[in-house]
Coordinates of C-alpha atoms in Angstrom, one line a residue:
Chain A
M1 CA -318.7 -75.9 -108.9
A2 CA -320.6 -73.4 -107.2
T3 CA -321.4 -71.2 -110.2
Q4 CA -324.6 -73.5 -110.8
Q5 CA -325.4 -73.0 -107.3
T6 CA -324.8 -69.0 -107.7
R7 CA -326.6 -68.5 -110.8
L8 CA -330.0 -70.3 -109.4
L9 CA -329.3 -68.3 -106.4
G10 CA -329.1 -65.4 -108.3
K11 CA -332.3 -65.8 -110.4
L12 CA -333.9 -66.8 -107.2
A13 CA -332.8 -63.3 -105.8
V14 CA -333.8 -61.1 -109.0
A15 CA -337.3 -63.1 -109.6
P16 CA -339.5 -61.1 -107.2
S17 CA -338.8 -57.8 -109.1
V18 CA -339.0 -58.9 -112.2
I19 CA -342.5 -60.4 -111.6
V20 CA -343.5 -57.2 -110.0
L21 CA -342.3 -55.4 -112.9
F22 CA -343.7 -57.9 -115.3
L23 CA -347.1 -57.5 -113.7
W24 CA -347.0 -53.8 -113.1
M25 CA -346.6 -53.5 -117.1
I26 CA -348.9 -56.9 -118.3
V27 CA -352.0 -56.1 -115.6
P28 CA -352.8 -52.5 -116.8
L29 CA -352.2 -53.7 -120.8
A30 CA -354.3 -56.6 -120.4
L31 CA -357.1 -55.0 -118.9
T32 CA -356.6 -52.2 -121.3
I33 CA -357.2 -54.7 -124.1
Y34 CA -359.9 -56.3 -122.7
F35 CA -361.8 -53.0 -121.7
S36 CA -361.0 -52.0 -125.5
L37 CA -363.1 -55.3 -126.6
L38 CA -366.1 -54.3 -124.4
R39 CA -368.8 -52.2 -124.7
Y40 CA -368.2 -50.5 -121.6
N41 CA -370.1 -46.8 -120.8
L42 CA -370.1 -45.7 -117.4
L43 CA -373.5 -44.3 -118.1
D44 CA -374.9 -47.2 -118.5
P45 CA -373.1 -49.7 -115.9
G46 CA -373.3 -53.4 -115.4
N47 CA -374.5 -53.8 -119.1
E48 CA -371.1 -54.8 -120.7
S49 CA -370.9 -56.8 -123.6
F50 CA -368.4 -58.1 -125.9
V51 CA -368.2 -56.3 -129.3
G52 CA -364.9 -57.4 -130.9
F53 CA -363.4 -55.0 -132.6
F54 CA -366.1 -52.4 -132.9
N55 CA -364.0 -50.0 -130.6
Y56 CA -361.4 -50.0 -132.9
E57 CA -363.7 -49.4 -135.8
Y58 CA -365.3 -46.4 -134.1
F59 CA -362.1 -44.6 -132.7
L60 CA -360.3 -45.0 -136.2
S61 CA -362.9 -43.8 -138.3
D62 CA -363.5 -40.9 -136.1
P63 CA -362.5 -37.4 -137.6
A64 CA -361.4 -36.3 -134.2
F65 CA -358.6 -39.5 -134.6
F66 CA -356.9 -37.7 -137.7
A67 CA -357.4 -34.2 -136.0
A68 CA -355.6 -35.6 -132.8
I69 CA -352.7 -37.4 -134.8
G70 CA -352.3 -34.3 -137.1
N71 CA -352.2 -32.1 -133.6
S72 CA -349.5 -34.7 -132.0
L73 CA -347.6 -34.7 -135.0
K74 CA -347.2 -30.9 -135.6
L75 CA -346.5 -30.6 -131.7
V76 CA -343.7 -33.2 -131.6
F77 CA -342.2 -31.7 -134.9
A78 CA -342.5 -28.1 -133.9
V79 CA -341.1 -28.6 -130.6
L80 CA -338.3 -30.7 -131.7
A81 CA -337.5 -27.5 -134.2
I82 CA -337.5 -25.3 -131.5
S83 CA -335.5 -27.1 -128.9
I84 CA -333.0 -28.2 -131.2
V85 CA -331.9 -24.9 -132.9
G86 CA -332.9 -22.8 -130.1
G87 CA -330.9 -25.0 -128.1
T88 CA -327.6 -25.1 -130.2
L89 CA -327.5 -21.3 -130.1
L90 CA -328.1 -21.3 -126.7
A91 CA -325.7 -23.8 -125.7
L92 CA -323.5 -22.1 -128.2
L93 CA -323.5 -18.6 -126.4
L94 CA -323.5 -20.0 -122.5
D95 CA -320.2 -21.9 -123.7
Q96 CA -319.0 -18.3 -124.2
A97 CA -316.8 -16.7 -120.8
I98 CA -319.4 -14.7 -119.5
V99 CA -319.5 -12.5 -116.1
G100 CA -322.0 -14.9 -114.0
R101 CA -321.9 -17.6 -116.1
N102 CA -323.1 -20.3 -113.5
I103 CA -325.9 -18.0 -112.3
V104 CA -327.1 -17.7 -116.2
R105 CA -326.7 -21.5 -116.9
L106 CA -329.0 -22.1 -113.6
M107 CA -331.6 -19.4 -114.8
V108 CA -331.6 -21.1 -118.5
I109 CA -332.0 -24.4 -116.9
A110 CA -335.0 -23.4 -114.6
P111 CA -338.0 -23.8 -116.8
F112 CA -337.4 -27.7 -116.8
F113 CA -338.2 -28.0 -113.1
I114 CA -341.5 -26.4 -113.5
M115 CA -344.2 -28.6 -113.6
P116 CA -346.3 -28.6 -116.7
T117 CA -349.5 -27.7 -114.7
V118 CA -347.8 -24.7 -113.4
S119 CA -346.0 -23.4 -116.5
A120 CA -349.5 -23.9 -118.5
L121 CA -351.3 -21.7 -115.7
V122 CA -348.6 -19.2 -115.6
W123 CA -348.7 -19.1 -119.3
K124 CA -352.2 -19.1 -119.8
N125 CA -353.2 -16.3 -116.9
M126 CA -349.8 -14.2 -117.1
F127 CA -348.4 -14.2 -120.5
M128 CA -351.0 -14.9 -123.1
H129 CA -354.3 -13.9 -121.5
P130 CA -356.0 -11.6 -124.1
V131 CA -357.2 -8.6 -121.2
S132 CA -354.6 -9.2 -118.3
G133 CA -351.5 -11.1 -120.1
L134 CA -348.1 -9.9 -120.6
F135 CA -348.4 -10.2 -124.4
A136 CA -351.7 -8.7 -124.6
W137 CA -350.1 -5.3 -122.6
L138 CA -347.3 -5.2 -125.1
M139 CA -349.5 -5.4 -128.1
K140 CA -352.0 -2.5 -126.9
S141 CA -348.7 -0.4 -126.0
V142 CA -348.0 -0.3 -129.3
G143 CA -351.3 0.2 -130.4
L144 CA -352.2 -3.3 -132.0
E145 CA -355.1 -5.4 -131.2
P146 CA -354.1 -8.2 -128.3
I147 CA -353.9 -12.1 -129.7
D148 CA -356.8 -14.3 -127.6
W149 CA -354.2 -17.0 -128.0
F150 CA -356.3 -19.9 -126.9
A151 CA -359.0 -18.9 -129.1
Q152 CA -357.2 -17.8 -132.2
Y153 CA -353.8 -20.0 -132.1
P154 CA -354.3 -22.8 -129.4
L155 CA -352.0 -25.0 -131.1
T156 CA -349.5 -22.4 -131.7
A157 CA -350.0 -21.4 -128.0
V158 CA -349.6 -25.0 -126.6
I159 CA -346.3 -25.1 -128.7
I160 CA -344.9 -22.1 -127.1
M161 CA -345.3 -23.3 -123.7
V162 CA -344.1 -26.5 -124.2
A163 CA -341.0 -25.7 -126.1
W164 CA -340.4 -23.1 -123.3
Q165 CA -340.2 -26.3 -121.1
W166 CA -338.0 -28.5 -123.4
L167 CA -335.7 -26.2 -124.6
P168 CA -333.6 -26.1 -121.4
F169 CA -333.4 -29.8 -121.7
A170 CA -331.9 -29.6 -125.0
T171 CA -329.5 -26.8 -124.1
L172 CA -328.4 -28.8 -121.1
I173 CA -327.7 -32.0 -123.4
L174 CA -326.1 -29.7 -126.3
L175 CA -324.0 -27.8 -124.2
T176 CA -322.2 -30.5 -122.4
A177 CA -321.7 -31.9 -125.8
I178 CA -320.0 -28.5 -127.1
Q179 CA -317.8 -28.2 -123.8
S180 CA -316.3 -32.0 -124.7
L181 CA -315.0 -30.8 -127.9
D182 CA -311.3 -31.6 -128.0
E183 CA -309.3 -28.3 -127.0
E184 CA -306.7 -29.2 -129.6
Q185 CA -309.2 -29.4 -132.4
K186 CA -310.5 -26.3 -131.4
E187 CA -306.7 -25.0 -131.8
A188 CA -306.1 -27.0 -134.9
A189 CA -309.0 -25.2 -136.1
E190 CA -307.5 -21.9 -135.3
M191 CA -304.4 -22.3 -137.1
D192 CA -306.2 -23.6 -140.1
G193 CA -308.1 -20.1 -140.0
T194 CA -311.7 -21.4 -139.9
P195 CA -313.6 -18.5 -139.5
P196 CA -316.8 -18.6 -137.6
I197 CA -319.4 -19.9 -139.7
S198 CA -317.2 -22.8 -141.1
Y199 CA -315.8 -23.7 -137.7
F200 CA -320.0 -24.2 -136.5
Y201 CA -321.0 -26.1 -139.9
Y202 CA -317.6 -28.1 -140.1
I203 CA -316.6 -28.7 -136.5
V204 CA -319.2 -27.9 -134.2
L205 CA -322.3 -29.5 -136.1
P206 CA -321.0 -32.8 -137.0
H207 CA -319.8 -33.4 -133.2
L208 CA -323.4 -32.3 -132.1
A209 CA -325.0 -35.1 -134.5
R210 CA -325.0 -37.5 -131.5
P211 CA -326.3 -35.7 -129.0
I212 CA -328.8 -34.0 -131.2
T213 CA -330.2 -37.3 -132.1
V214 CA -330.4 -38.4 -128.2
V215 CA -332.3 -35.0 -127.3
I216 CA -334.8 -36.1 -130.4
L217 CA -335.4 -39.7 -129.0
I218 CA -336.0 -38.6 -125.4
E219 CA -338.1 -35.3 -126.4
T220 CA -340.3 -37.7 -128.8
I221 CA -341.4 -40.3 -126.1
F222 CA -342.0 -37.1 -123.9
L223 CA -343.9 -34.7 -126.2
L224 CA -346.3 -37.4 -127.5
N225 CA -347.6 -37.6 -124.2
V226 CA -348.2 -33.7 -123.7
F227 CA -351.1 -33.6 -121.7
A228 CA -351.2 -31.4 -119.1
E229 CA -350.6 -28.3 -121.3
I230 CA -353.6 -28.9 -123.5
Y231 CA -355.9 -29.8 -120.4
V232 CA -355.2 -27.1 -118.3
T233 CA -355.5 -24.3 -120.6
G234 CA -358.6 -25.5 -122.1
S235 CA -357.4 -25.9 -125.6
G236 CA -358.2 -29.7 -126.1
G237 CA -361.0 -28.7 -128.4
P238 CA -359.0 -27.5 -131.6
A239 CA -355.5 -28.6 -130.6
G240 CA -356.2 -31.9 -128.8
N241 CA -353.6 -34.3 -129.4
L242 CA -353.8 -38.3 -129.0
P243 CA -353.4 -38.9 -125.0
Y244 CA -356.1 -35.6 -124.6
L245 CA -358.5 -37.5 -127.0
V246 CA -358.1 -40.9 -125.1
Y247 CA -359.4 -38.6 -122.1
F248 CA -362.2 -37.2 -123.8
Q249 CA -363.5 -40.8 -124.8
G250 CA -362.9 -41.9 -121.1
L251 CA -363.9 -39.3 -119.0
L252 CA -365.8 -36.9 -121.1
N253 CA -367.8 -39.2 -122.9
F254 CA -368.3 -41.9 -120.2
D255 CA -366.9 -44.6 -123.0
V256 CA -364.4 -46.6 -121.5
G257 CA -364.2 -49.3 -124.2
G258 CA -363.7 -46.4 -126.8
A259 CA -360.9 -45.0 -124.8
S260 CA -359.1 -48.2 -124.0
A261 CA -359.3 -49.0 -127.9
G262 CA -357.9 -45.4 -128.3
G263 CA -355.2 -46.1 -125.7
I264 CA -353.9 -49.6 -127.6
V265 CA -353.5 -47.4 -130.6
A266 CA -351.5 -44.7 -129.1
V267 CA -349.1 -47.4 -127.8
V268 CA -348.8 -49.4 -131.1
L269 CA -348.2 -46.1 -133.1
A270 CA -345.6 -45.1 -130.1
N271 CA -344.1 -48.2 -130.8
I272 CA -344.0 -47.6 -134.3
V273 CA -342.4 -44.2 -133.7
A274 CA -339.9 -46.0 -131.3
F275 CA -338.7 -48.8 -133.4
F276 CA -337.5 -46.0 -136.3
L277 CA -336.1 -44.1 -133.9
I278 CA -334.3 -46.5 -132.1
R279 CA -332.6 -48.1 -135.5
M280 CA -332.0 -44.3 -136.5
I281 CA -330.3 -43.7 -133.1
G282 CA -328.5 -47.1 -133.2
R283 CA -326.8 -46.3 -136.4
N284 CA -325.9 -43.0 -135.5
L285 CA -324.2 -44.2 -131.7
E286 CA -322.4 -46.6 -133.4
G287 CA -319.9 -44.4 -135.2
Chain B
M1 CA -289.0 -21.2 -144.8
A2 CA -287.8 -18.7 -142.4
S3 CA -285.8 -17.9 -139.3
V4 CA -287.6 -17.5 -135.7
S5 CA -286.0 -15.5 -133.0
L6 CA -287.2 -14.9 -129.6
R7 CA -286.5 -11.6 -128.0
S8 CA -286.9 -11.8 -124.1
V9 CA -290.0 -13.4 -123.9
H10 CA -292.2 -13.3 -120.8
K11 CA -295.2 -15.4 -120.3
K12 CA -297.2 -15.6 -117.0
F13 CA -300.1 -17.6 -116.1
G14 CA -301.6 -15.2 -113.1
P15 CA -299.3 -14.9 -110.8
I16 CA -296.9 -17.7 -112.1
T17 CA -294.2 -17.4 -114.8
V18 CA -293.5 -19.7 -117.1
L19 CA -291.4 -18.1 -119.3
Q20 CA -288.8 -15.8 -118.2
S21 CA -286.8 -13.8 -120.7
I22 CA -286.5 -16.4 -123.4
D23 CA -283.8 -15.5 -126.3
L24 CA -283.3 -17.4 -128.9
D25 CA -282.8 -17.6 -132.6
I26 CA -283.6 -20.1 -134.9
E27 CA -282.1 -20.5 -138.3
D28 CA -283.7 -20.9 -141.9
G29 CA -284.4 -24.5 -142.4
E30 CA -283.0 -25.6 -138.9
F31 CA -284.9 -28.4 -136.8
V32 CA -284.4 -27.6 -133.0
V33 CA -285.8 -29.4 -130.1
L34 CA -286.9 -28.0 -127.0
V35 CA -286.6 -30.4 -124.3
G36 CA -287.2 -30.3 -120.7
P37 CA -289.2 -31.9 -117.9
S38 CA -292.8 -31.6 -118.0
G39 CA -293.8 -27.9 -116.5
C40 CA -290.7 -26.2 -117.9
G41 CA -292.0 -24.3 -120.5
K42 CA -291.4 -25.6 -123.6
S43 CA -294.9 -26.4 -124.7
T44 CA -295.8 -22.8 -123.5
L45 CA -293.2 -21.6 -125.5
L46 CA -294.3 -23.2 -128.5
R47 CA -297.7 -22.2 -128.3
S48 CA -296.5 -18.4 -128.0
I49 CA -294.9 -19.0 -131.6
A50 CA -297.9 -20.5 -132.7
G51 CA -300.0 -17.6 -131.3
L52 CA -302.2 -19.6 -129.3
E53 CA -300.7 -18.0 -126.3
T54 CA -300.3 -14.4 -126.0
I55 CA -297.0 -13.6 -124.2
N56 CA -296.6 -10.6 -121.8
G57 CA -293.5 -9.3 -122.8
G58 CA -291.2 -9.8 -125.5
E59 CA -291.0 -9.9 -129.3
I60 CA -291.4 -12.7 -131.5
H61 CA -290.0 -12.7 -135.3
I62 CA -291.0 -15.0 -137.7
G63 CA -288.8 -14.1 -141.0
E64 CA -288.3 -10.3 -140.7
R65 CA -291.9 -9.9 -139.3
Q66 CA -293.0 -9.1 -136.0
V67 CA -295.8 -11.7 -135.1
N68 CA -296.5 -10.8 -131.6
H69 CA -300.2 -9.2 -132.7
V70 CA -300.8 -11.4 -135.8
A71 CA -303.2 -14.2 -135.6
P72 CA -302.2 -17.8 -135.7
K73 CA -303.9 -18.1 -139.1
D74 CA -301.8 -15.0 -140.4
R75 CA -298.5 -16.3 -139.0
D76 CA -297.7 -18.8 -141.8
I77 CA -297.1 -21.7 -139.5
A78 CA -298.4 -25.1 -139.4
M79 CA -298.6 -27.3 -135.9
V80 CA -298.8 -30.7 -135.5
F81 CA -300.4 -31.7 -132.0
Q82 CA -300.2 -34.4 -129.4
S83 CA -303.7 -35.5 -130.1
Y84 CA -303.3 -35.1 -133.8
A85 CA -306.4 -32.8 -133.5
L86 CA -307.8 -34.6 -136.8
Y87 CA -311.5 -33.5 -138.0
P88 CA -312.9 -36.9 -136.9
H89 CA -316.0 -36.8 -139.6
M90 CA -313.9 -35.8 -142.4
D91 CA -311.8 -38.2 -144.3
V92 CA -307.8 -38.0 -144.8
R93 CA -308.4 -36.2 -148.2
R94 CA -310.6 -33.5 -147.1
N95 CA -308.6 -33.5 -143.3
M96 CA -305.2 -32.6 -145.7
G97 CA -307.1 -30.3 -148.0
F98 CA -309.3 -28.7 -145.2
S99 CA -307.3 -25.5 -144.4
L100 CA -306.4 -24.7 -148.1
N101 CA -310.3 -25.3 -148.8
L102 CA -310.8 -22.3 -146.4
R103 CA -308.3 -19.8 -147.8
K104 CA -310.3 -20.8 -151.3
S105 CA -307.5 -21.9 -152.9
P106 CA -307.8 -23.1 -156.3
T107 CA -309.2 -26.7 -156.6
R108 CA -306.7 -28.1 -158.7
M109 CA -303.7 -26.8 -156.7
V110 CA -305.5 -28.3 -153.3
V111 CA -306.0 -31.8 -155.5
E112 CA -301.8 -31.6 -156.2
R113 CA -300.8 -30.4 -153.0
V114 CA -302.6 -33.1 -151.4
S115 CA -301.6 -35.8 -153.9
A116 CA -297.7 -34.9 -153.4
A117 CA -298.0 -34.7 -149.5
S118 CA -299.8 -38.5 -149.6
T119 CA -297.7 -39.6 -151.6
K120 CA -294.8 -38.4 -149.5
L121 CA -296.1 -39.7 -146.6
G122 CA -297.3 -43.0 -147.9
L123 CA -301.0 -42.4 -147.7
N124 CA -302.3 -43.2 -151.2
S125 CA -304.4 -45.6 -150.3
L126 CA -305.8 -44.6 -146.8
L127 CA -307.2 -41.1 -148.4
D128 CA -310.8 -42.4 -148.3
R129 CA -311.1 -43.5 -144.7
L130 CA -311.9 -41.4 -141.5
P131 CA -309.4 -41.1 -138.4
K132 CA -311.0 -43.4 -136.7
Q133 CA -310.1 -46.0 -139.1
L134 CA -306.6 -45.4 -138.9
S135 CA -303.9 -47.0 -136.7
G136 CA -301.8 -44.2 -134.3
G137 CA -298.9 -44.2 -136.7
Q138 CA -301.1 -43.2 -139.8
R139 CA -302.9 -40.7 -137.9
Q140 CA -299.9 -39.2 -136.7
R141 CA -299.0 -39.0 -140.6
V142 CA -301.9 -37.6 -141.6
A143 CA -301.7 -34.5 -139.2
M144 CA -298.0 -34.2 -141.1
G145 CA -300.0 -34.2 -144.3
R146 CA -302.4 -31.6 -142.9
A147 CA -299.1 -29.3 -141.8
I148 CA -297.3 -30.2 -144.9
V149 CA -299.9 -29.2 -147.9
R150 CA -299.8 -25.8 -146.1
N151 CA -296.4 -25.2 -147.2
P152 CA -295.8 -22.9 -144.1
Q153 CA -292.6 -21.3 -143.2
V154 CA -292.2 -23.1 -139.8
F155 CA -293.4 -26.3 -138.5
L156 CA -294.3 -26.8 -135.3
F157 CA -294.4 -30.3 -133.0
D158 CA -296.1 -30.1 -130.0
E159 CA -295.1 -33.9 -128.5
P160 CA -296.4 -35.7 -131.5
L161 CA -294.7 -39.1 -130.9
S162 CA -295.8 -39.5 -127.7
N163 CA -299.2 -41.3 -128.1
L164 CA -297.3 -44.2 -129.7
D165 CA -295.8 -47.0 -128.7
A166 CA -291.7 -47.7 -128.7
K167 CA -291.0 -49.2 -131.7
L168 CA -293.6 -46.9 -133.9
R169 CA -291.8 -43.9 -132.1
A170 CA -288.8 -45.1 -133.2
T171 CA -290.1 -45.3 -137.0
M172 CA -291.7 -42.2 -137.0
R173 CA -288.6 -40.5 -135.7
T174 CA -286.8 -41.5 -138.5
E175 CA -289.5 -40.7 -141.1
I176 CA -290.0 -37.1 -139.5
K177 CA -286.3 -36.2 -139.9
A178 CA -286.0 -37.6 -143.1
L179 CA -289.2 -35.1 -144.2
H180 CA -287.1 -32.4 -142.3
Q181 CA -284.3 -33.0 -144.8
S182 CA -286.2 -33.3 -147.9
L183 CA -288.6 -30.5 -147.2
K184 CA -285.9 -28.1 -145.4
T185 CA -288.3 -26.2 -143.8
T186 CA -287.7 -24.6 -140.1
A187 CA -288.9 -27.0 -137.6
I188 CA -289.3 -26.4 -133.9
Y189 CA -289.9 -29.9 -132.1
V190 CA -291.1 -30.1 -128.2
T191 CA -290.6 -33.1 -126.4
H192 CA -289.6 -34.6 -123.1
D193 CA -288.2 -37.4 -124.7
Q194 CA -284.3 -36.5 -124.4
V195 CA -283.7 -39.9 -127.0
E196 CA -286.0 -38.1 -129.4
A197 CA -284.3 -34.7 -128.7
M198 CA -280.8 -36.5 -129.3
T199 CA -281.7 -38.3 -132.5
M200 CA -283.7 -35.5 -134.4
A201 CA -282.3 -32.0 -133.6
N202 CA -279.9 -29.9 -135.4
R203 CA -279.9 -27.9 -132.0
I204 CA -281.1 -28.4 -128.8
V205 CA -282.6 -26.3 -126.4
V206 CA -282.9 -27.8 -123.1
M207 CA -285.2 -25.6 -120.3
S208 CA -285.9 -25.8 -117.2
D209 CA -288.1 -23.8 -115.0
G210 CA -289.2 -21.4 -117.8
V211 CA -285.4 -20.6 -118.3
I212 CA -283.1 -22.0 -121.5
Q213 CA -280.8 -24.0 -119.6
Q214 CA -278.5 -24.3 -122.7
V215 CA -278.6 -24.2 -126.4
G216 CA -276.2 -26.5 -128.5
A217 CA -275.8 -29.5 -131.2
P218 CA -276.6 -32.8 -129.3
L219 CA -273.4 -34.2 -129.1
E220 CA -272.0 -30.7 -127.5
L221 CA -274.5 -31.1 -125.1
Y222 CA -273.6 -34.5 -124.0
D223 CA -270.0 -33.7 -124.2
R224 CA -270.0 -30.3 -122.4
P225 CA -273.2 -29.5 -120.2
A226 CA -273.3 -26.2 -119.0
N227 CA -274.9 -26.8 -115.8
I228 CA -275.8 -29.7 -113.6
F229 CA -279.5 -29.9 -114.9
V230 CA -278.5 -30.5 -118.6
A231 CA -275.9 -32.9 -117.6
G232 CA -278.5 -34.8 -115.7
F233 CA -280.9 -34.5 -118.0
I234 CA -279.4 -35.6 -121.3
G235 CA -278.0 -39.0 -121.6
S236 CA -279.5 -42.4 -120.7
P237 CA -278.5 -44.0 -118.4
T238 CA -278.0 -40.7 -116.5
M239 CA -274.7 -39.4 -115.5
N240 CA -273.4 -40.3 -112.2
F241 CA -272.9 -37.6 -109.5
F242 CA -270.7 -37.2 -106.5
D243 CA -270.6 -34.8 -104.0
A244 CA -266.6 -34.1 -103.7
V245 CA -264.5 -31.0 -101.9
I246 CA -261.3 -30.1 -104.1
D247 CA -257.8 -31.3 -102.8
G248 CA -255.0 -30.3 -104.8
K249 CA -255.3 -31.7 -108.3
Q250 CA -257.9 -34.2 -106.8
A251 CA -261.3 -34.4 -105.6
G252 CA -262.2 -36.2 -102.5
L253 CA -265.4 -38.0 -103.0
A254 CA -267.5 -39.0 -99.5
D255 CA -265.9 -41.9 -99.1
G256 CA -262.6 -40.4 -98.9
S257 CA -261.1 -41.9 -102.1
L258 CA -259.7 -39.6 -104.4
L259 CA -260.1 -38.7 -108.3
A260 CA -257.8 -37.2 -110.4
L261 CA -259.4 -34.0 -112.3
P262 CA -259.1 -32.9 -115.7
A263 CA -256.3 -30.1 -115.8
S264 CA -258.8 -27.6 -117.4
A265 CA -260.8 -27.8 -113.9
A266 CA -260.9 -24.1 -112.8
V267 CA -261.4 -24.7 -109.2
T268 CA -259.7 -23.7 -106.1
E269 CA -258.7 -25.6 -102.5
G270 CA -261.5 -26.6 -100.6
Q271 CA -264.1 -25.8 -103.1
K272 CA -267.3 -27.9 -102.8
V273 CA -268.0 -29.6 -106.7
V274 CA -270.1 -31.9 -108.0
I275 CA -268.4 -34.4 -109.9
G276 CA -270.2 -36.1 -113.0
I277 CA -269.3 -39.0 -115.1
R278 CA -270.9 -40.7 -117.7
P279 CA -272.1 -44.4 -117.2
E280 CA -270.0 -45.5 -120.2
H281 CA -266.6 -43.4 -118.8
L282 CA -266.7 -45.2 -115.7
H283 CA -264.4 -48.6 -115.7
F284 CA -263.4 -51.3 -113.2
T285 CA -259.9 -51.1 -111.9
D286 CA -257.8 -52.7 -109.3
T287 CA -257.8 -49.4 -107.3
G288 CA -259.9 -46.2 -107.2
I289 CA -263.4 -45.5 -105.8
P290 CA -264.4 -48.8 -104.1
G291 CA -268.0 -49.9 -104.7
T292 CA -270.4 -52.7 -104.1
V293 CA -272.2 -54.8 -107.0
V294 CA -276.2 -54.2 -106.5
V295 CA -277.8 -55.3 -110.2
V296 CA -276.3 -56.5 -113.1
E297 CA -278.3 -56.2 -116.4
P298 CA -277.0 -57.7 -119.4
L299 CA -278.1 -55.6 -122.6
G300 CA -276.6 -57.5 -125.0
M301 CA -274.7 -54.9 -126.9
S302 CA -273.7 -53.6 -123.4
T303 CA -273.8 -54.6 -119.8
Q304 CA -275.5 -52.2 -117.4
V305 CA -274.0 -52.2 -113.7
T306 CA -275.3 -50.8 -110.5
L307 CA -273.2 -50.5 -107.8
D308 CA -273.0 -48.4 -104.6
A309 CA -269.8 -46.3 -104.3
A310 CA -268.7 -43.5 -102.4
R311 CA -272.4 -43.2 -100.7
E312 CA -273.8 -42.9 -104.1
R313 CA -275.9 -45.2 -106.5
V314 CA -273.5 -45.7 -109.3
T315 CA -274.3 -46.8 -113.0
L316 CA -271.5 -48.4 -115.0
L317 CA -272.0 -49.3 -118.9
A318 CA -269.3 -51.7 -120.1
L319 CA -269.2 -53.1 -123.6
E320 CA -267.2 -55.7 -122.7
R321 CA -269.1 -58.5 -120.4
P322 CA -267.9 -58.2 -117.1
V323 CA -268.6 -61.7 -115.2
L324 CA -270.2 -60.1 -111.6
A325 CA -272.6 -61.2 -109.1
P326 CA -274.6 -59.0 -107.0
G327 CA -272.1 -57.9 -103.4
D328 CA -269.1 -58.4 -105.4
R329 CA -266.6 -55.9 -104.5
K330 CA -264.9 -53.8 -107.2
H331 CA -263.0 -50.8 -107.8
L332 CA -263.9 -48.0 -110.0
T333 CA -262.1 -45.0 -112.1
A334 CA -262.5 -42.5 -115.0
R335 CA -260.0 -40.6 -117.3
P336 CA -259.3 -37.2 -116.2
Q337 CA -260.6 -35.9 -119.8
D338 CA -264.1 -37.9 -118.9
I339 CA -264.6 -36.0 -116.0
H340 CA -267.5 -33.0 -115.4
V341 CA -266.6 -30.6 -112.8
F342 CA -269.5 -28.5 -111.5
D343 CA -269.6 -26.2 -108.7
R344 CA -272.1 -27.4 -106.1
A345 CA -273.4 -24.1 -105.1
S346 CA -274.1 -22.4 -108.6
G347 CA -274.6 -25.8 -110.6
L348 CA -272.5 -24.5 -113.3
R349 CA -269.5 -26.0 -115.3
V350 CA -265.9 -25.2 -113.8
N351 CA -264.0 -27.4 -116.7

């Protein structure tokens, strides 16, 4: 009776937000696609002309593109590995009854709340600085040559900083998962006489499979977009990833058309990754 | 197989005493049920025997061995948990064999034991399934299979049937009892359900507030409860209680009517007592305690009648089919030998 009216009313009520969200998404995407088809250089404004797919050809054949893809993948995989292995171990430790457990947990979570820019500056100037950094001081105090992180191992340095930020996230998710392990199952394992390693391998790890896939999904999405750490530490040259390359094209080479093409390529790649991840996780979450 | 004996076992959680000086001897091959309301300490006692809780005093022996400081896995016992606690990612076969594999038992022995147990429990067609693909009753069986394959000295059951529906519970009750009769392993079984206790046990241990109230065979507890608590806990529908004062060879109830007492009652004139009468021992008569019918519930085999009599709500179980309507006035009586007399102050039986 009133259902049809209610339904219409509901649609009308939802419409504004849906329309705003749609425009919010489609206008930048459409403009980026449009720009990617133009010769559009900020050094030569007002002379835009349609060039078809030339920007894509240029971007995809640029050797820097493959380097950037490589760096993106290395960064994602390395940080995922560190945060999941480290996160699992930390979560196991934090699950133990220790004095001041709540404070320790809070301290472990803290890095996640720090802005990437700030953390990058702190790492760059206070830890990894070849002259005044803590690592340099440690090396010198045992008589070794200090490492100039950003000159010698820029990607490793970026991985360390980003992993430091994302380790707490993985720890937090995995800790809650460990704590949700059924108490009677733990006791059954105890009565069965399960030694610690077997207990971890047969009871804890299978229980963590699902949260681990969630961590992989969420971290991958964010790690593909890492930019601040690379920009702030000036490691863009040797360790630049895809977002950095887009920035480089647009704001350092003033090539808006090329940067837009790069942006679209990044969107397509991210969607391919997301497609496989969602499939993988969907399978894992069903069970 | 082994006997289990407990000597003045104490257990505290912080300032709260949950087990007070528990003494209990369980014979080899016996099926003992610990029963009591929730919070009475029965589960804590079982977990103390399992070694999942450490006791604050006393001794626990399994067989000849004192096990106070022995780890659960070395006590040679197996436990069936309320939630079954199956390992969710292992199939039935691996769930059952897990503890043996951990002990590095030879593969042939593991296979033999698992197949023997699964045949016994009718799990042969389910061996490759995961726990989530099983029904509640099947999971329950796997949990028992996991206990059986270890061939332990003692089985511990922690309310294993409370997650099942009523019909399945009755079936599993029979199955567990049959299983015990064929294995003849000592079993300690915790439940809050007195029907389970009555039907399964060789001996029942009734507990309340961390104290053992009475130990005995099911019918012994039913026929001669040691105190008011046991009398009220064992039996369904529950026993009727009347406050009364001793008046010669009779008991004067709250409404002034008199009830003849059993000859064995050791009471003194004027003593305040509680009279207990089981619902099936109350009968309608022409004289006796006057009562008003409140509800009539035909159960088929018997009819349960609720009445108001002697300022109490009284239940009567009649095997014949009385024609009654709410509001009818009737008189009730019971044979003296069916009457339980308890001292009102101490709660203890006095006949």
